[in-house]
Tab-separated table of C-alpha atoms and ligand atoms in Angstrom:
chain	number	residue	atom	x	y	z
A	1	MET	CA	-50.413	-31.702	-25.105
A	2	PRO	CA	-49.953	-35.253	-26.465
A	3	GLU	CA	-48.766	-37.791	-23.858
A	4	GLU	CA	-45.516	-38.645	-25.574
A	5	LEU	CA	-44.227	-35.092	-25.116
A	6	PRO	CA	-41.942	-34.489	-22.129
A	7	VAL	CA	-43.317	-32.924	-18.992
A	8	SER	CA	-40.035	-32.000	-17.360
A	9	GLY	CA	-36.754	-30.446	-18.447
A	10	GLU	CA	-34.861	-33.735	-18.179
A	11	LEU	CA	-34.507	-34.248	-21.932
A	12	VAL	CA	-32.915	-30.932	-22.738
A	13	SER	CA	-30.729	-29.170	-20.190
A	14	GLU	CA	-29.916	-25.461	-20.239
A	15	VAL	CA	-26.935	-26.052	-22.533
A	16	PRO	CA	-27.774	-29.255	-24.382
A	17	ARG	CA	-24.404	-30.040	-25.975
A	18	PRO	CA	-20.880	-29.450	-24.646
A	19	GLN	CA	-19.828	-27.818	-27.938
A	20	LEU	CA	-22.415	-25.116	-27.323
A	21	ARG	CA	-21.073	-24.094	-23.931
A	22	ASP	CA	-19.412	-20.994	-25.381
A	23	SER	CA	-22.146	-20.067	-27.856
A	24	PRO	CA	-22.517	-16.260	-27.887
A	25	PHE	CA	-26.035	-16.698	-29.270
A	26	LEU	CA	-27.224	-18.874	-26.377
A	27	ALA	CA	-25.438	-16.634	-23.850
A	28	ALA	CA	-27.143	-13.506	-25.219
A	29	CYS	CA	-30.541	-15.272	-25.169
A	30	ARG	CA	-29.977	-15.880	-21.465
A	31	ARG	CA	-28.664	-12.329	-20.857
A	32	LYS	CA	-25.237	-13.673	-19.911
A	33	PRO	CA	-21.936	-11.990	-20.826
A	34	VAL	CA	-20.776	-12.598	-24.390
A	35	SER	CA	-17.403	-12.511	-26.125
A	36	ARG	CA	-19.055	-10.775	-29.105
A	37	THR	CA	-22.557	-9.779	-30.124
A	38	PRO	CA	-24.062	-12.821	-31.850
A	39	VAL	CA	-25.610	-12.351	-35.277
A	40	TRP	CA	-27.888	-14.363	-37.543
A	41	PHE	CA	-30.468	-13.275	-40.119
A	42	MET	CA	-34.110	-14.211	-40.463
A	43	ARG	CA	-34.445	-15.909	-43.883
A	44	GLN	CA	-30.664	-16.329	-44.088
A	45	ALA	CA	-31.364	-19.642	-45.856
A	46	GLY	CA	-33.171	-18.786	-49.035
A	47	ARG	CA	-33.351	-16.974	-52.284
A	48	SER	CA	-30.535	-14.499	-51.661
A	49	LEU	CA	-28.040	-17.376	-52.020
A	50	PRO	CA	-27.075	-18.666	-55.510
A	51	GLU	CA	-26.250	-22.072	-54.010
A	52	TYR	CA	-29.822	-22.190	-52.638
A	53	ARG	CA	-31.355	-21.272	-56.004
A	54	ALA	CA	-29.263	-23.981	-57.690
A	55	LEU	CA	-30.384	-26.641	-55.228
A	56	ARG	CA	-34.069	-25.648	-55.432
A	57	GLU	CA	-34.093	-25.677	-59.273
A	58	GLY	CA	-37.169	-27.706	-60.273
A	59	VAL	CA	-38.036	-28.631	-56.667
A	60	GLN	CA	-41.291	-27.374	-55.142
A	61	MET	CA	-40.920	-25.495	-51.852
A	62	LEU	CA	-42.998	-28.007	-49.865
A	63	ASP	CA	-41.102	-30.944	-51.382
A	64	ALA	CA	-37.828	-29.307	-50.309
A	65	CYS	CA	-39.277	-28.886	-46.806
A	66	ARG	CA	-40.126	-32.615	-46.637
A	67	THR	CA	-36.696	-33.894	-47.719
A	68	PRO	CA	-34.201	-34.164	-44.820
A	69	ASP	CA	-31.094	-33.961	-47.066
A	70	MET	CA	-32.379	-30.763	-48.652
A	71	ILE	CA	-33.412	-29.213	-45.353
A	72	THR	CA	-29.987	-30.020	-43.939
A	73	GLU	CA	-27.987	-28.661	-46.864
A	74	ILE	CA	-30.056	-25.462	-47.203
A	75	THR	CA	-29.855	-24.807	-43.455
A	76	LEU	CA	-26.064	-25.164	-43.536
A	77	GLN	CA	-25.484	-22.916	-46.579
A	78	PRO	CA	-25.655	-19.527	-44.792
A	79	VAL	CA	-23.628	-20.839	-41.847
A	80	ARG	CA	-20.774	-21.835	-44.175
A	81	ARG	CA	-20.975	-18.672	-46.222
A	82	HIS	CA	-21.537	-15.961	-43.610
A	83	GLY	CA	-20.172	-17.433	-40.364
A	84	VAL	CA	-23.362	-16.573	-38.495
A	85	ASP	CA	-23.730	-17.509	-34.822
A	86	ALA	CA	-26.896	-19.582	-35.302
A	87	ALA	CA	-28.565	-21.685	-37.960
A	88	ILE	CA	-32.327	-21.653	-38.454
A	89	LEU	CA	-34.066	-24.754	-39.705
A	90	PHE	CA	-35.116	-24.469	-43.342
A	91	SER	CA	-38.858	-24.997	-43.371
A	92	ASP	CA	-42.001	-22.885	-43.471
A	93	ILE	CA	-44.665	-22.005	-40.949
A	94	VAL	CA	-47.292	-23.989	-42.920
A	95	VAL	CA	-45.258	-27.235	-42.907
A	96	PRO	CA	-46.938	-28.650	-39.743
A	97	LEU	CA	-50.372	-27.730	-41.133
A	98	VAL	CA	-49.625	-29.600	-44.362
A	99	ALA	CA	-48.168	-32.504	-42.365
A	100	ALA	CA	-51.401	-32.677	-40.364
A	101	GLY	CA	-53.269	-33.173	-43.644
A	102	LEU	CA	-54.493	-29.709	-44.704
A	103	ASP	CA	-54.477	-28.948	-48.419
A	104	ILE	CA	-52.076	-25.983	-48.621
A	105	ASP	CA	-49.770	-25.055	-51.470
A	106	ILE	CA	-46.899	-22.584	-51.468
A	107	VAL	CA	-47.333	-20.596	-54.657
A	108	PRO	CA	-44.122	-18.927	-55.931
A	109	GLY	CA	-44.250	-15.157	-55.476
A	110	VAL	CA	-47.521	-15.389	-53.516
A	111	GLY	CA	-46.971	-17.513	-50.432
A	112	PRO	CA	-49.159	-20.126	-48.742
A	113	VAL	CA	-52.566	-20.730	-50.385
A	114	VAL	CA	-55.193	-22.808	-48.562
A	115	ALA	CA	-57.493	-24.876	-50.802
A	116	ARG	CA	-60.474	-24.772	-48.413
A	117	PRO	CA	-60.266	-21.860	-45.955
A	118	ILE	CA	-61.309	-22.604	-42.353
A	119	ARG	CA	-64.279	-20.416	-41.412
A	120	SER	CA	-67.104	-22.431	-39.837
A	121	ALA	CA	-67.609	-24.508	-36.710
A	122	ALA	CA	-67.697	-27.596	-38.937
A	123	ASP	CA	-64.381	-26.658	-40.582
A	124	ILE	CA	-62.772	-26.276	-37.169
A	125	ALA	CA	-64.271	-29.488	-35.773
A	126	ALA	CA	-62.859	-31.405	-38.747
A	127	LEU	CA	-59.273	-30.220	-38.264
A	128	PRO	CA	-56.922	-33.233	-38.130
A	129	ARG	CA	-54.522	-33.857	-35.280
A	130	LEU	CA	-50.767	-33.485	-35.847
A	131	GLU	CA	-48.823	-36.474	-34.522
A	132	PRO	CA	-45.054	-36.115	-33.922
A	133	ASP	CA	-44.414	-38.814	-36.544
A	134	ASP	CA	-46.147	-36.683	-39.190
A	135	VAL	CA	-43.128	-34.353	-39.013
A	136	GLY	CA	-40.539	-37.128	-38.651
A	137	PHE	CA	-38.686	-35.683	-41.655
A	138	VAL	CA	-38.043	-32.544	-39.599
A	139	ALA	CA	-36.730	-34.595	-36.673
A	140	ASP	CA	-34.418	-36.451	-39.089
A	141	ALA	CA	-33.113	-33.186	-40.550
A	142	VAL	CA	-32.564	-31.652	-37.104
A	143	ALA	CA	-30.665	-34.734	-35.919
A	144	ALA	CA	-28.428	-34.611	-39.011
A	145	LEU	CA	-27.904	-30.873	-38.597
A	146	VAL	CA	-26.880	-31.116	-34.979
A	147	GLY	CA	-24.094	-33.458	-36.052
A	148	GLU	CA	-22.938	-31.103	-38.809
A	149	LEU	CA	-23.212	-27.792	-36.976
A	150	GLY	CA	-20.704	-28.473	-34.188
A	151	ASP	CA	-20.505	-25.337	-32.051
A	152	VAL	CA	-23.234	-23.456	-33.945
A	153	PRO	CA	-26.679	-23.770	-32.335
A	154	LEU	CA	-29.763	-24.584	-34.398
A	155	ILE	CA	-32.941	-22.539	-33.982
A	156	GLY	CA	-36.201	-24.397	-34.506
A	157	PHE	CA	-39.307	-22.354	-35.281
A	158	ALA	CA	-43.030	-22.293	-35.840
A	159	GLY	CA	-45.749	-19.823	-36.747
A	160	ALA	CA	-47.770	-18.433	-33.844
A	161	PRO	CA	-51.508	-19.146	-33.633
A	162	PHE	CA	-52.631	-15.727	-34.940
A	163	THR	CA	-50.340	-15.710	-37.975
A	164	LEU	CA	-51.243	-19.293	-38.875
A	165	ALA	CA	-54.942	-18.605	-38.300
A	166	SER	CA	-54.735	-15.681	-40.695
A	167	TYR	CA	-53.508	-17.931	-43.531
A	168	LEU	CA	-56.137	-20.580	-42.705
A	169	VAL	CA	-59.090	-18.189	-42.448
A	170	GLU	CA	-58.187	-15.800	-45.286
A	171	GLY	CA	-57.096	-18.685	-47.522
A	172	GLY	CA	-53.802	-16.973	-48.321
A	173	PRO	CA	-51.696	-13.891	-47.625
A	174	SER	CA	-53.709	-10.872	-46.494
A	175	LYS	CA	-52.977	-7.208	-45.848
A	176	SER	CA	-55.947	-6.401	-43.641
A	177	HIS	CA	-56.830	-9.841	-42.164
A	178	GLU	CA	-60.521	-8.922	-42.351
A	179	ARG	CA	-62.033	-12.411	-42.259
A	180	THR	CA	-59.677	-13.443	-39.471
A	181	LYS	CA	-60.611	-10.403	-37.403
A	182	ALA	CA	-64.312	-10.888	-38.164
A	183	LEU	CA	-64.050	-14.408	-36.716
A	184	MET	CA	-62.017	-13.204	-33.729
A	185	TYR	CA	-64.345	-10.278	-32.932
A	186	GLY	CA	-67.648	-11.863	-33.889
A	187	GLU	CA	-67.331	-15.577	-33.076
A	188	PRO	CA	-65.106	-15.754	-30.011
A	189	ALA	CA	-65.925	-19.385	-29.269
A	190	LEU	CA	-64.908	-20.456	-32.782
A	191	TRP	CA	-61.791	-18.316	-32.581
A	192	GLU	CA	-60.856	-20.008	-29.291
A	193	ALA	CA	-61.401	-23.448	-30.789
A	194	LEU	CA	-59.270	-22.670	-33.838
A	195	CYS	CA	-56.490	-21.224	-31.696
A	196	GLU	CA	-56.568	-24.163	-29.315
A	197	TRP	CA	-55.991	-26.482	-32.271
A	198	LEU	CA	-53.154	-24.257	-33.477
A	199	VAL	CA	-51.571	-24.194	-30.002
A	200	GLU	CA	-51.450	-27.984	-30.047
A	201	VAL	CA	-50.033	-28.210	-33.580
A	202	THR	CA	-47.420	-25.558	-32.865
A	203	THR	CA	-46.432	-27.110	-29.542
A	204	THR	CA	-46.010	-30.514	-31.174
A	205	PHE	CA	-43.946	-29.065	-34.034
A	206	LEU	CA	-41.652	-27.108	-31.706
A	207	THR	CA	-41.283	-30.030	-29.306
A	208	VAL	CA	-40.237	-32.375	-32.115
A	209	GLN	CA	-37.531	-29.880	-33.129
A	210	ALA	CA	-36.188	-29.348	-29.601
A	211	GLN	CA	-36.217	-33.056	-28.783
A	212	ALA	CA	-34.291	-33.784	-31.971
A	213	GLY	CA	-31.641	-31.248	-30.927
A	214	ALA	CA	-32.703	-27.665	-31.711
A	215	SER	CA	-31.111	-25.359	-29.112
A	216	ALA	CA	-33.588	-22.469	-29.272
A	217	LEU	CA	-37.140	-21.991	-30.558
A	218	GLN	CA	-38.536	-18.941	-32.347
A	219	LEU	CA	-42.260	-18.326	-32.569
A	220	PHE	CA	-43.083	-16.106	-35.548
A	221	ASP	CA	-46.190	-14.001	-35.013
A	222	SER	CA	-45.323	-12.102	-38.161
A	223	TRP	CA	-48.715	-10.474	-38.646
A	224	ALA	CA	-49.649	-9.719	-35.007
A	225	GLY	CA	-48.829	-6.053	-35.634
A	226	ALA	CA	-52.154	-5.794	-37.486
A	227	LEU	CA	-53.904	-5.855	-34.082
A	228	SER	CA	-54.544	-3.233	-31.426
A	229	GLU	CA	-52.905	-3.932	-28.096
A	230	ALA	CA	-56.309	-4.584	-26.501
A	231	ASP	CA	-57.308	-7.143	-29.134
A	232	TYR	CA	-53.853	-8.705	-29.038
A	233	ARG	CA	-54.032	-9.103	-25.252
A	234	ALA	CA	-57.606	-10.415	-25.265
A	235	SER	CA	-57.535	-12.828	-28.212
A	236	VAL	CA	-53.971	-13.640	-29.247
A	237	GLN	CA	-51.465	-13.345	-26.409
A	238	PRO	CA	-53.087	-16.131	-24.315
A	239	HIS	CA	-52.590	-18.610	-27.164
A	240	SER	CA	-48.971	-17.629	-27.807
A	241	ALA	CA	-48.402	-17.791	-24.048
A	242	ALA	CA	-49.884	-21.314	-24.010
A	243	VAL	CA	-47.328	-22.383	-26.619
A	244	PHE	CA	-44.453	-20.850	-24.658
A	245	ARG	CA	-45.634	-22.507	-21.444
A	246	ALA	CA	-45.924	-25.881	-23.164
A	247	VAL	CA	-42.354	-25.761	-24.507
A	248	GLU	CA	-40.787	-24.254	-21.375
A	249	PRO	CA	-39.933	-27.681	-19.850
A	250	LEU	CA	-37.722	-28.366	-22.876
A	251	GLY	CA	-35.270	-25.885	-21.362
A	252	VAL	CA	-34.258	-24.068	-24.558
A	253	PRO	CA	-34.447	-20.272	-24.972
A	254	ARG	CA	-37.617	-19.039	-26.640
A	255	ILE	CA	-37.776	-16.101	-29.057
A	256	HIS	CA	-40.903	-14.207	-30.092
A	257	PHE	CA	-41.082	-11.984	-33.172
A	258	GLY	CA	-43.512	-10.063	-35.314
A	259	ILE	CA	-43.445	-6.955	-37.503
A	260	HIS	CA	-45.253	-3.636	-36.906
A	261	THR	CA	-45.273	-4.596	-33.228
A	262	GLY	CA	-43.999	-1.340	-31.679
A	263	GLU	CA	-47.240	-0.941	-29.720
A	264	LEU	CA	-47.320	-4.636	-28.730
A	265	LEU	CA	-43.777	-5.190	-27.487
A	266	ALA	CA	-44.599	-5.183	-23.787
A	267	ALA	CA	-47.532	-7.546	-24.347
A	268	MET	CA	-45.472	-9.817	-26.586
A	269	GLY	CA	-42.735	-9.966	-23.953
A	270	GLU	CA	-45.336	-10.937	-21.359
A	271	ALA	CA	-46.304	-13.926	-23.519
A	272	GLY	CA	-43.256	-15.590	-21.981
A	273	ALA	CA	-40.255	-15.763	-24.323
A	274	GLU	CA	-36.719	-15.013	-23.109
A	275	VAL	CA	-36.016	-12.958	-26.259
A	276	VAL	CA	-38.267	-10.518	-28.110
A	277	GLY	CA	-37.550	-9.504	-31.697
A	278	VAL	CA	-38.017	-5.879	-32.750
A	279	ASP	CA	-38.615	-4.759	-36.332
A	280	TRP	CA	-36.668	-1.841	-37.829
A	281	ARG	CA	-39.342	0.808	-37.292
A	282	LEU	CA	-38.322	1.403	-33.692
A	283	ARG	CA	-34.843	2.067	-32.304
A	284	LEU	CA	-33.676	-0.964	-30.394
A	285	ASP	CA	-33.059	0.969	-27.159
A	286	GLU	CA	-36.674	2.169	-27.207
A	287	GLY	CA	-37.793	-1.375	-28.085
A	288	ALA	CA	-35.857	-2.757	-25.119
A	289	ARG	CA	-37.381	-0.085	-22.863
A	290	ARG	CA	-40.901	-1.047	-23.976
A	291	ILE	CA	-40.226	-4.774	-23.561
A	292	GLY	CA	-38.929	-4.120	-20.049
A	293	PRO	CA	-36.374	-5.847	-17.846
A	294	GLY	CA	-35.685	-9.561	-17.822
A	295	ARG	CA	-35.684	-10.090	-21.605
A	296	ALA	CA	-33.058	-10.025	-24.330
A	297	VAL	CA	-33.800	-8.314	-27.653
A	298	GLN	CA	-33.184	-9.436	-31.217
A	299	GLY	CA	-32.886	-7.156	-34.236
A	300	ASN	CA	-33.196	-4.828	-35.967
A	301	LEU	CA	-31.349	-3.579	-39.058
A	302	ASP	CA	-33.690	-2.483	-41.863
A	303	PRO	CA	-33.386	-5.289	-44.482
A	304	ALA	CA	-33.394	-2.585	-47.178
A	305	ALA	CA	-30.249	-1.022	-45.667
A	306	LEU	CA	-28.337	-3.963	-47.185
A	307	PHE	CA	-28.896	-2.302	-50.564
A	308	ALA	CA	-27.194	0.980	-49.536
A	309	PRO	CA	-23.480	1.709	-50.124
A	310	TRP	CA	-21.210	-0.019	-47.593
A	311	PRO	CA	-20.272	3.082	-45.528
A	312	VAL	CA	-23.971	3.905	-45.054
A	313	LEU	CA	-24.766	0.298	-44.170
A	314	ALA	CA	-21.810	0.099	-41.760
A	315	THR	CA	-22.997	3.220	-39.917
A	316	ARG	CA	-26.443	1.702	-39.526
A	317	VAL	CA	-25.010	-1.594	-38.276
A	318	ARG	CA	-22.974	0.286	-35.646
A	319	ASP	CA	-26.060	2.259	-34.677
A	320	VAL	CA	-28.046	-0.954	-34.111
A	321	LEU	CA	-25.165	-2.300	-31.994
A	322	ALA	CA	-25.049	0.926	-29.966
A	323	ALA	CA	-28.811	0.886	-29.360
A	324	GLY	CA	-28.632	-2.824	-28.474
A	325	ARG	CA	-26.152	-2.124	-25.663
A	326	SER	CA	-28.959	-0.701	-23.543
A	327	ALA	CA	-30.626	-4.130	-23.531
A	328	GLU	CA	-29.735	-6.885	-21.076
A	329	GLY	CA	-28.899	-9.122	-24.017
A	330	HIS	CA	-28.709	-8.383	-27.743
A	331	ILE	CA	-28.764	-10.726	-30.713
A	332	PHE	CA	-28.047	-8.803	-33.897
A	333	ASN	CA	-30.493	-9.562	-36.709
A	334	LEU	CA	-32.528	-7.788	-39.342
A	335	GLY	CA	-35.867	-6.201	-38.517
A	336	HIS	CA	-37.491	-8.798	-40.824
A	337	GLY	CA	-36.274	-11.423	-43.297
A	338	VAL	CA	-33.490	-11.103	-45.876
A	339	LEU	CA	-35.006	-9.752	-49.103
A	340	PRO	CA	-34.586	-12.190	-52.024
A	341	THR	CA	-32.486	-9.762	-54.138
A	342	THR	CA	-29.997	-8.967	-51.354
A	343	ASP	CA	-26.315	-9.266	-52.322
A	344	PRO	CA	-25.145	-12.072	-49.996
A	345	ASP	CA	-21.668	-10.516	-49.763
A	346	MET	CA	-23.255	-7.625	-47.867
A	347	LEU	CA	-24.584	-10.090	-45.286
A	348	THR	CA	-21.115	-11.586	-44.864
A	349	ARG	CA	-19.641	-8.110	-44.376
A	350	VAL	CA	-22.275	-7.291	-41.762
A	351	VAL	CA	-21.361	-10.460	-39.823
A	352	GLU	CA	-17.671	-9.499	-39.947
A	353	LEU	CA	-18.433	-5.976	-38.796
A	354	VAL	CA	-20.674	-7.097	-35.915
A	355	HIS	CA	-18.059	-9.600	-34.743
A	356	GLY	CA	-15.190	-7.129	-35.091
A	357	GLU	CA	-16.939	-4.213	-33.386
A	358	GLN	CA	-17.239	-6.038	-30.120
A	359	VAL	CA	-13.569	-6.878	-29.871
A	360	ILE	CA	-12.265	-3.521	-31.066
A	361	GLY	CA	-15.002	-1.209	-29.907
A	362	ARG	CA	-15.355	-2.145	-26.262
A	363	SER	CA	-13.048	-0.944	-23.514
A	364	PRO	CA	-11.969	-3.640	-21.029
A	365	ASP	CA	-13.953	-2.134	-18.156
A	366	GLU	CA	-17.160	-1.766	-20.173
A	367	VAL	CA	-19.793	-4.225	-19.041
A	368	PRO	CA	-20.720	-6.526	-21.921
A	369	GLN	CA	-24.351	-6.911	-22.994
A	370	GLY	CA	-26.053	-4.211	-21.004
A	371	LEU	CA	-25.982	-4.369	-17.264
A	372	ILE	CA	-25.112	-7.984	-16.544
A	373	PRO	CA	-21.793	-8.211	-14.665
A	374	PRO	CA	-19.396	-10.955	-15.843
A	375	ALA	CA	-19.722	-14.342	-14.109
A	376	ARG	CA	-17.244	-14.870	-11.282
B	401	LIG	O1	-36.098	-17.303	-49.391
B	401	LIG	C1	-37.222	-17.777	-49.504
B	401	LIG	O2	-38.223	-17.127	-49.219
B	401	LIG	C2	-37.368	-19.159	-50.089
B	401	LIG	C3	-38.148	-20.166	-49.446
B	401	LIG	C4	-39.520	-19.831	-48.917
B	401	LIG	C5	-39.844	-19.840	-47.522
B	401	LIG	N1	-41.188	-19.628	-47.396
B	401	LIG	C6	-38.898	-20.131	-46.470
B	401	LIG	C7	-39.182	-19.758	-45.094
B	401	LIG	C8	-40.684	-19.548	-49.618
B	401	LIG	C9	-40.856	-19.377	-51.100
B	401	LIG	C10	-41.719	-19.420	-48.641
B	401	LIG	C11	-43.160	-19.200	-48.911
B	401	LIG	C12	-43.755	-18.277	-47.959
B	401	LIG	N2	-44.348	-18.646	-46.778
B	401	LIG	C13	-43.718	-16.892	-48.032
B	401	LIG	C14	-43.035	-16.108	-49.105
B	401	LIG	C15	-43.835	-15.841	-50.307
B	401	LIG	C16	-42.926	-15.313	-51.393
B	401	LIG	O3	-42.741	-16.014	-52.377
B	401	LIG	O4	-42.385	-14.224	-51.217
B	401	LIG	C17	-44.345	-16.400	-46.895
B	401	LIG	C18	-44.565	-14.976	-46.519
B	401	LIG	C19	-44.730	-17.533	-46.097
B	401	LIG	C20	-45.334	-17.544	-44.767
B	401	LIG	C21	-44.238	-17.454	-43.773
B	401	LIG	N3	-43.163	-18.330	-43.701
B	401	LIG	C22	-44.110	-16.541	-42.699
B	401	LIG	C23	-45.073	-15.414	-42.388
B	401	LIG	C24	-42.956	-16.880	-41.997
B	401	LIG	C25	-42.424	-16.245	-40.751
B	401	LIG	C26	-41.294	-15.353	-41.041
B	401	LIG	C27	-41.604	-14.094	-41.773
B	401	LIG	O5	-41.100	-13.951	-42.882
B	401	LIG	O6	-42.340	-13.251	-41.240
B	401	LIG	C28	-42.357	-17.983	-42.655
B	401	LIG	C29	-41.153	-18.656	-42.186
B	401	LIG	C30	-40.153	-19.114	-43.204
B	401	LIG	N4	-40.373	-19.310	-44.509
B	401	LIG	C31	-38.816	-19.469	-42.889
B	401	LIG	C32	-38.214	-19.859	-44.090
B	401	LIG	C33	-36.805	-20.325	-44.307
B	401	LIG	C34	-38.216	-19.538	-41.506
B	401	LIG	C35	-37.739	-18.366	-40.889
B	401	LIG	C36	-36.390	-17.820	-41.298
B	401	LIG	O7	-35.610	-18.432	-42.028
B	401	LIG	O8	-36.141	-16.733	-40.796
């Protein structure tokens, strides 16, 4: 870890700002009692919002991600519109890689494309270091956002080493991750070296966000579900765990998420985050059981359910809430990101329903958020 990063929790306390003392999101992350189930949506800032599409008109994705005013405005849009309980920084998982100097483009409709994929020992040895100042535009945006958000916490995020490695090794999005796995299985020393570089980049990027004022950090290992549990434990979990250990002294809750991870949930939980996200393929009560005690869960409405008629959607929302009650803490979310063609009004209605259910649906003697008794 670079020297300038903090080594103790002194910079960020458990609740960094007085306005956040009553945040249901932060309480649920820490498995404390909540006044209502908190809700936010992965990819809540993005193409589902007309105000986002208007602002992005003629602006390249990576340019938007480098411009603090744009980051700030786009991050705030879903908070204003939906009344969600957390904001997530508008950025992309490849932003720190680009900031470090790699030639990566975000191609509309495709995703990140790497000009020169990283596959050899020489490629890995030549990887540039990411200095905190290289992502100063993110620190500026976070600082501005913290001022604007008031009592709504900001989630910072980064891609996990495996998911980032997949883009770097494949050269772009991949369904089967064959070159990445070939490197992991066949060249373990190179794989270790690549992941060690990614651990450092990711740690730096997350630390910059938390030091600038982000109140929680989510590590996206979106594609980890492509691995068997044995391979995940042997070659991936240690690197994600290294990131979580490195950011632990910052004192903010850590969230870990990937899709197709039903078989990996226990192992992902053991990587060290306080909160584990579950995709929609598994009921949340079963997800919580697999993750085990001592963690909160986040999820897991099927993003496609937002396209169903309201009564059908409402039933599914209530079902997610019911399944989430068996967890020690539950943050309502989708099982993956908001689909670009989602009607944003449906998202607003889901927020209203989630917030209303808690107040109306719970009897006074029912213990909120699983089994944690209220603080005395
Ligand atoms: O709504 C939008 O998608 C518009 C902006 C946008 C983002 N990333 C924002 C983002 C665009 C066009 C991208 C490019 C990109 N990067 C894609 C989408 C390709 C496409 O056009 O459909 C993808 C898959 C990536 C890689 C990526 N970025 C991954 C795997 C993740 C982790 C989350 C996930 O989806 O699994 C990201 C994070 C990301 N990209 C966030 C945002 C705002 C942050 C997380 C969030 O808001 O939940």
